[in-house]
Amino acid sequence: MKTAELLARLSARHPGETEYLQAVGEVMHSVEHIYDEHPEFEALAIAERLVEPDRVYTFKVPWVDDKGRVQVNTGYRVQFNNAIGPYKGGLRFHASVNLSILKFLGFEQIFKNALTTLPLGGAKGGSDFSPKGKSDGEIMRFCQAFMTELWRYIGPETDVPAGDIGVGSREIGYLYGMYRKLAHENTGVLTGKGMTYGGSLIRPEATGFGAVYFTERMLADGGDTLEGKRIAVSGFGNVAWGVALKATELGAKVITLSGPDGYVSVPEGLSREMIDYMPELRATNNDVIAPFADAFPSEASFMAGRKPWEVACDIAMPCATQNELDGVDAALLVENGMRYAAEVSNMGCTPEAIEVFAQHRIPYGPGKAVNAGGVATSGLEMSQNAMKLNWTAAEVDARLREIMGAIHASCVEYGTGADGFINYMNGANIAGFMKVARSMVEQGVL
């Protein structure tokens, strides 16, 4: 496989889809050498088939706001690959949503899901609708209108959406309610559901918990532990909250949180009171973090318009959005003594940042491995729905920790170099790719 030629053809076919092309390039460069060792991959055009989604649904979503005015948004579902199981991936409601972002997320989801050891394919969807500033009634009407278009293309054995940015338990409830009404059935067609109608315990915390479990294994490879480590975290939503909760429980100190307005520094680490305040803050403001410092003036300080990566730390864990940590940030982190990077957001680090980590031999865990705990627990929710039962929080957490351990082991197996250094990005990409590619070979040309 000549990756440069593949990317050139893809770029000509999909001009301007920068996020999607970036994600494809990262994976295909990682797997190029092992791809060439399997002539059956080339013979069956596995790369060419894998980088294009199976199908993309695009639809208008008309809805009525509280003033009686008709609004129109665009909805999407990218069903990327189902070679190892039903399509699985979140729905994102955010003004920034476009086809390039959803294709990048769906492509990443293929390999993330493959790493979980669960039979799940890759997909992503959403809309350029933003829940910010909308009433509950407006959000309900939008979700119902969105599902009216989507429901025909999903199902418990076909495509199982979940939440993502802008889609929390409230939105999942409205979406599921409309699906149930239209399909005339109660099934596990969405994950992240409420506990009264088929949800799983610790699902809101799962992405953050899983990220900490993976990071714990990274440190253990270096003969280290989380005890006393200073962790710089970005964001303050569910993912950052889960990271803060579990990392603090395991003895680390989370010393930053951030929003689009800047970041807060908490030199002594977040207290349990501060961690418990995070969901409340998220629910009562438009994503800004400044009020956090106002709530804890003696322990936290707010830095307007700046990133948390300027703070000296042992571990950096970006938890907000794609490309949030760039090469300049990475160089500053390394200069200030950072020793591990664990990417919790999807493609949170730019290629330049990843290159800085590689140059300084900083262990870097890519998002498709580090943040797989969320989709893993969604898969566990699907299992519980299929069996018509609920596991305890301890049971779900134990299974999550086991899955994250297996993901880490796969990264080590495929990513350890001759000098013993573990390239987690290559390991994750190759492990996920090999599982999907072999499955595609065994099933023929479809």
Short mmCIF file of N, CA, C and O in Angstrom, two decimals, residues 203-275:
data_model
loop_
_atom_site.label_atom_id
_atom_site.label_comp_id
_atom_site.label_asym_id
_atom_site.label_seq_id
_atom_site.Cartn_x
_atom_site.Cartn_y
_atom_site.Cartn_z
N ARG A 203 -22.13 4.60 33.49
CA ARG A 203 -21.94 5.03 32.10
C ARG A 203 -21.47 6.48 32.01
O ARG A 203 -20.55 6.78 31.22
N PRO A 204 -22.02 7.43 32.78
CA PRO A 204 -21.53 8.81 32.66
C PRO A 204 -20.05 8.96 33.00
O PRO A 204 -19.35 9.79 32.43
N GLU A 205 -19.57 8.15 33.94
CA GLU A 205 -18.18 8.25 34.37
C GLU A 205 -17.22 7.42 33.52
O GLU A 205 -16.00 7.54 33.64
N ALA A 206 -17.75 6.54 32.66
CA ALA A 206 -16.96 5.46 32.08
C ALA A 206 -15.78 5.93 31.24
O ALA A 206 -14.69 5.36 31.32
N THR A 207 -15.97 6.95 30.40
CA THR A 207 -14.86 7.40 29.56
C THR A 207 -13.71 7.89 30.42
O THR A 207 -12.54 7.55 30.19
N GLY A 208 -14.03 8.68 31.43
CA GLY A 208 -12.98 9.18 32.32
C GLY A 208 -12.35 8.08 33.15
O GLY A 208 -11.12 8.03 33.29
N PHE A 209 -13.17 7.20 33.70
CA PHE A 209 -12.63 6.08 34.49
C PHE A 209 -11.70 5.23 33.62
O PHE A 209 -10.58 4.88 34.04
N GLY A 210 -12.15 4.88 32.42
CA GLY A 210 -11.34 4.04 31.54
C GLY A 210 -10.03 4.71 31.18
O GLY A 210 -8.99 4.05 31.11
N ALA A 211 -10.07 6.03 30.96
CA ALA A 211 -8.85 6.76 30.62
C ALA A 211 -7.83 6.68 31.76
O ALA A 211 -6.62 6.52 31.54
N VAL A 212 -8.32 6.78 32.97
CA VAL A 212 -7.41 6.70 34.13
C VAL A 212 -6.85 5.28 34.26
O VAL A 212 -5.66 5.09 34.56
N TYR A 213 -7.69 4.26 34.02
CA TYR A 213 -7.20 2.88 34.09
C TYR A 213 -6.11 2.64 33.05
O TYR A 213 -5.11 1.96 33.33
N PHE A 214 -6.30 3.18 31.84
CA PHE A 214 -5.27 3.02 30.80
C PHE A 214 -3.99 3.75 31.20
O PHE A 214 -2.89 3.22 31.06
N THR A 215 -4.14 4.97 31.70
CA THR A 215 -2.97 5.75 32.12
C THR A 215 -2.23 5.06 33.25
O THR A 215 -0.99 5.05 33.29
N GLU A 216 -2.97 4.47 34.16
CA GLU A 216 -2.36 3.71 35.26
C GLU A 216 -1.47 2.60 34.72
O GLU A 216 -0.36 2.37 35.23
N ARG A 217 -1.94 1.91 33.65
CA ARG A 217 -1.13 0.85 33.04
C ARG A 217 0.10 1.42 32.34
O ARG A 217 1.16 0.80 32.35
N MET A 218 -0.04 2.59 31.72
CA MET A 218 1.12 3.23 31.08
C MET A 218 2.20 3.51 32.11
O MET A 218 3.39 3.25 31.88
N LEU A 219 1.80 4.04 33.25
CA LEU A 219 2.77 4.35 34.30
C LEU A 219 3.40 3.07 34.85
O LEU A 219 4.61 3.03 35.13
N ALA A 220 2.59 2.04 35.00
CA ALA A 220 3.11 0.78 35.52
C ALA A 220 4.20 0.21 34.61
O ALA A 220 5.17 -0.40 35.08
N ASP A 221 4.06 0.41 33.29
CA ASP A 221 5.09 -0.04 32.36
C ASP A 221 6.43 0.64 32.63
O ASP A 221 7.49 0.09 32.35
N GLY A 222 6.35 1.87 33.15
CA GLY A 222 7.56 2.60 33.49
C GLY A 222 7.95 2.44 34.94
O GLY A 222 8.79 3.19 35.44
N GLY A 223 7.35 1.47 35.63
CA GLY A 223 7.66 1.23 37.03
C GLY A 223 7.16 2.32 37.95
O GLY A 223 7.74 2.57 39.02
N ASP A 224 6.07 2.97 37.57
CA ASP A 224 5.57 4.11 38.32
C ASP A 224 4.10 3.90 38.69
O ASP A 224 3.46 2.95 38.25
N THR A 225 3.57 4.80 39.52
CA THR A 225 2.16 4.75 39.92
C THR A 225 1.56 6.15 39.83
O THR A 225 2.27 7.15 39.65
N LEU A 226 0.25 6.21 39.97
CA LEU A 226 -0.44 7.50 39.94
C LEU A 226 -0.32 8.28 41.25
O LEU A 226 -0.61 9.48 41.29
N GLU A 227 0.08 7.64 42.29
CA GLU A 227 0.15 8.27 43.61
C GLU A 227 0.96 9.57 43.56
O GLU A 227 2.14 9.57 43.19
N GLY A 228 0.31 10.68 43.91
CA GLY A 228 0.99 11.97 44.00
C GLY A 228 1.24 12.67 42.67
O GLY A 228 1.76 13.80 42.67
N LYS A 229 0.87 12.06 41.56
CA LYS A 229 1.14 12.67 40.26
C LYS A 229 0.21 13.86 40.02
O LYS A 229 -0.98 13.82 40.33
N ARG A 230 0.77 14.92 39.44
CA ARG A 230 0.00 16.11 39.07
C ARG A 230 -0.52 15.93 37.65
O ARG A 230 0.26 15.72 36.72
N ILE A 231 -1.84 16.04 37.49
CA ILE A 231 -2.45 15.83 36.18
C ILE A 231 -3.11 17.12 35.70
O ILE A 231 -3.96 17.68 36.38
N ALA A 232 -2.68 17.58 34.51
CA ALA A 232 -3.33 18.72 33.86
C ALA A 232 -4.45 18.18 32.98
O ALA A 232 -4.22 17.35 32.09
N VAL A 233 -5.67 18.64 33.24
CA VAL A 233 -6.86 18.19 32.52
C VAL A 233 -7.49 19.39 31.83
O VAL A 233 -7.55 20.49 32.39
N SER A 234 -7.98 19.19 30.61
CA SER A 234 -8.77 20.23 29.93
C SER A 234 -10.23 19.82 29.94
O SER A 234 -10.57 18.65 30.08
N GLY A 235 -11.10 20.83 29.78
CA GLY A 235 -12.53 20.57 29.82
C GLY A 235 -13.04 20.49 31.25
O GLY A 235 -12.26 20.50 32.21
N PHE A 236 -14.38 20.40 31.41
CA PHE A 236 -14.95 20.16 32.73
C PHE A 236 -16.30 19.46 32.62
O PHE A 236 -17.12 19.51 33.53
N GLY A 237 -16.51 18.76 31.48
CA GLY A 237 -17.74 18.01 31.29
C GLY A 237 -17.65 16.62 31.89
O GLY A 237 -16.81 16.33 32.76
N ASN A 238 -18.50 15.70 31.41
CA ASN A 238 -18.56 14.34 31.95
C ASN A 238 -17.22 13.63 31.91
O ASN A 238 -16.85 12.92 32.84
N VAL A 239 -16.49 13.81 30.81
CA VAL A 239 -15.22 13.09 30.65
C VAL A 239 -14.20 13.59 31.68
O VAL A 239 -13.57 12.80 32.39
N ALA A 240 -14.03 14.92 31.74
CA ALA A 240 -13.08 15.48 32.71
C ALA A 240 -13.49 15.14 34.14
O ALA A 240 -12.65 14.87 35.00
N TRP A 241 -14.80 15.16 34.38
CA TRP A 241 -15.31 14.80 35.71
C TRP A 241 -14.94 13.36 36.07
O TRP A 241 -14.48 13.08 37.18
N GLY A 242 -15.15 12.43 35.13
CA GLY A 242 -14.79 11.03 35.39
C GLY A 242 -13.31 10.86 35.64
O GLY A 242 -12.89 10.11 36.53
N VAL A 243 -12.48 11.57 34.85
CA VAL A 243 -11.03 11.51 35.07
C VAL A 243 -10.68 12.03 36.45
O VAL A 243 -9.90 11.41 37.20
N ALA A 244 -11.23 13.19 36.81
CA ALA A 244 -10.93 13.79 38.10
C ALA A 244 -11.34 12.88 39.26
O ALA A 244 -10.61 12.71 40.24
N LEU A 245 -12.51 12.28 39.12
CA LEU A 245 -13.04 11.43 40.19
C LEU A 245 -12.15 10.21 40.42
O LEU A 245 -11.73 9.92 41.55
N LYS A 246 -11.83 9.49 39.35
CA LYS A 246 -11.05 8.26 39.49
C LYS A 246 -9.58 8.55 39.79
O LYS A 246 -8.96 7.86 40.61
N ALA A 247 -9.00 9.56 39.14
CA ALA A 247 -7.59 9.88 39.38
C ALA A 247 -7.38 10.30 40.83
O ALA A 247 -6.40 9.88 41.47
N THR A 248 -8.28 11.09 41.37
CA THR A 248 -8.17 11.52 42.76
C THR A 248 -8.33 10.33 43.70
O THR A 248 -7.60 10.20 44.70
N GLU A 249 -9.26 9.45 43.38
CA GLU A 249 -9.47 8.24 44.17
C GLU A 249 -8.21 7.38 44.23
O GLU A 249 -7.91 6.75 45.25
N LEU A 250 -7.43 7.38 43.12
CA LEU A 250 -6.21 6.57 43.05
C LEU A 250 -4.96 7.32 43.50
O LEU A 250 -3.85 6.84 43.31
N GLY A 251 -5.16 8.52 44.09
CA GLY A 251 -4.03 9.21 44.72
C GLY A 251 -3.37 10.29 43.92
O GLY A 251 -2.40 10.90 44.37
N ALA A 252 -3.86 10.59 42.71
CA ALA A 252 -3.28 11.65 41.90
C ALA A 252 -3.90 13.00 42.25
O ALA A 252 -4.91 13.06 42.98
N LYS A 253 -3.32 14.08 41.73
CA LYS A 253 -3.84 15.42 41.95
C LYS A 253 -4.19 16.05 40.60
O LYS A 253 -3.31 16.26 39.76
N VAL A 254 -5.47 16.32 40.38
CA VAL A 254 -5.91 17.01 39.17
C VAL A 254 -5.79 18.50 39.43
O VAL A 254 -6.49 19.04 40.30
N ILE A 255 -4.92 19.17 38.70
CA ILE A 255 -4.56 20.55 39.04
C ILE A 255 -5.10 21.60 38.07
O ILE A 255 -4.90 22.79 38.30
N THR A 256 -5.80 21.18 37.00
CA THR A 256 -6.41 22.16 36.09
C THR A 256 -7.74 21.63 35.56
O THR A 256 -7.96 20.42 35.48
N LEU A 257 -8.58 22.55 35.18
CA LEU A 257 -9.78 22.31 34.36
C LEU A 257 -9.85 23.49 33.39
O LEU A 257 -9.23 24.53 33.63
N SER A 258 -10.60 23.34 32.30
CA SER A 258 -10.64 24.46 31.35
C SER A 258 -11.98 24.55 30.65
O SER A 258 -12.79 23.61 30.66
N GLY A 259 -12.20 25.71 30.03
CA GLY A 259 -13.34 25.96 29.18
C GLY A 259 -12.90 26.84 28.03
O GLY A 259 -11.72 27.21 27.94
N PRO A 260 -13.81 27.24 27.16
CA PRO A 260 -13.42 28.11 26.05
C PRO A 260 -12.96 29.50 26.48
O PRO A 260 -12.33 30.22 25.71
N ASP A 261 -13.24 29.85 27.74
CA ASP A 261 -12.85 31.17 28.25
C ASP A 261 -11.48 31.18 28.92
O ASP A 261 -10.95 32.24 29.24
N GLY A 262 -10.88 30.00 29.15
CA GLY A 262 -9.59 29.92 29.83
C GLY A 262 -9.51 28.68 30.69
O GLY A 262 -10.20 27.70 30.43
N TYR A 263 -8.66 28.72 31.71
CA TYR A 263 -8.55 27.55 32.59
C TYR A 263 -8.43 27.98 34.04
O TYR A 263 -8.14 29.15 34.34
N VAL A 264 -8.72 27.03 34.93
CA VAL A 264 -8.51 27.27 36.35
C VAL A 264 -7.35 26.40 36.83
O VAL A 264 -7.20 25.25 36.40
N SER A 265 -6.54 26.97 37.68
CA SER A 265 -5.41 26.27 38.28
C SER A 265 -5.73 25.98 39.74
O SER A 265 -6.16 26.87 40.47
N VAL A 266 -5.55 24.73 40.11
CA VAL A 266 -5.79 24.30 41.50
C VAL A 266 -4.53 23.58 41.97
O VAL A 266 -4.42 22.36 41.88
N PRO A 267 -3.53 24.31 42.44
CA PRO A 267 -2.22 23.74 42.73
C PRO A 267 -2.22 22.54 43.68
O PRO A 267 -1.41 21.62 43.53
N GLU A 268 -3.14 22.52 44.65
CA GLU A 268 -3.19 21.42 45.60
C GLU A 268 -4.05 20.25 45.14
O GLU A 268 -4.20 19.27 45.85
N GLY A 269 -4.64 20.38 43.96
CA GLY A 269 -5.47 19.32 43.43
C GLY A 269 -6.94 19.50 43.79
O GLY A 269 -7.28 20.08 44.83
N LEU A 270 -7.81 19.00 42.92
CA LEU A 270 -9.25 19.11 43.17
C LEU A 270 -9.66 18.32 44.41
O LEU A 270 -9.26 17.16 44.57
N SER A 271 -10.47 18.94 45.25
CA SER A 271 -11.05 18.24 46.38
C SER A 271 -12.30 17.52 45.93
O SER A 271 -12.82 17.77 44.83
N ARG A 272 -12.83 16.64 46.77
CA ARG A 272 -14.07 15.96 46.41
C ARG A 272 -15.22 16.96 46.26
O ARG A 272 -16.09 16.79 45.38
N GLU A 273 -15.21 18.01 47.06
CA GLU A 273 -16.25 19.03 46.93
C GLU A 273 -16.18 19.70 45.56
O GLU A 273 -17.22 19.95 44.92
N MET A 274 -14.98 19.98 45.09
CA MET A 274 -14.81 20.60 43.77
C MET A 274 -15.27 19.65 42.66
O MET A 274 -15.93 20.07 41.71
N ILE A 275 -14.92 18.38 42.78
CA ILE A 275 -15.32 17.39 41.78
C ILE A 275 -16.84 17.27 41.73
O ILE A 275 -17.44 17.20 40.65
#
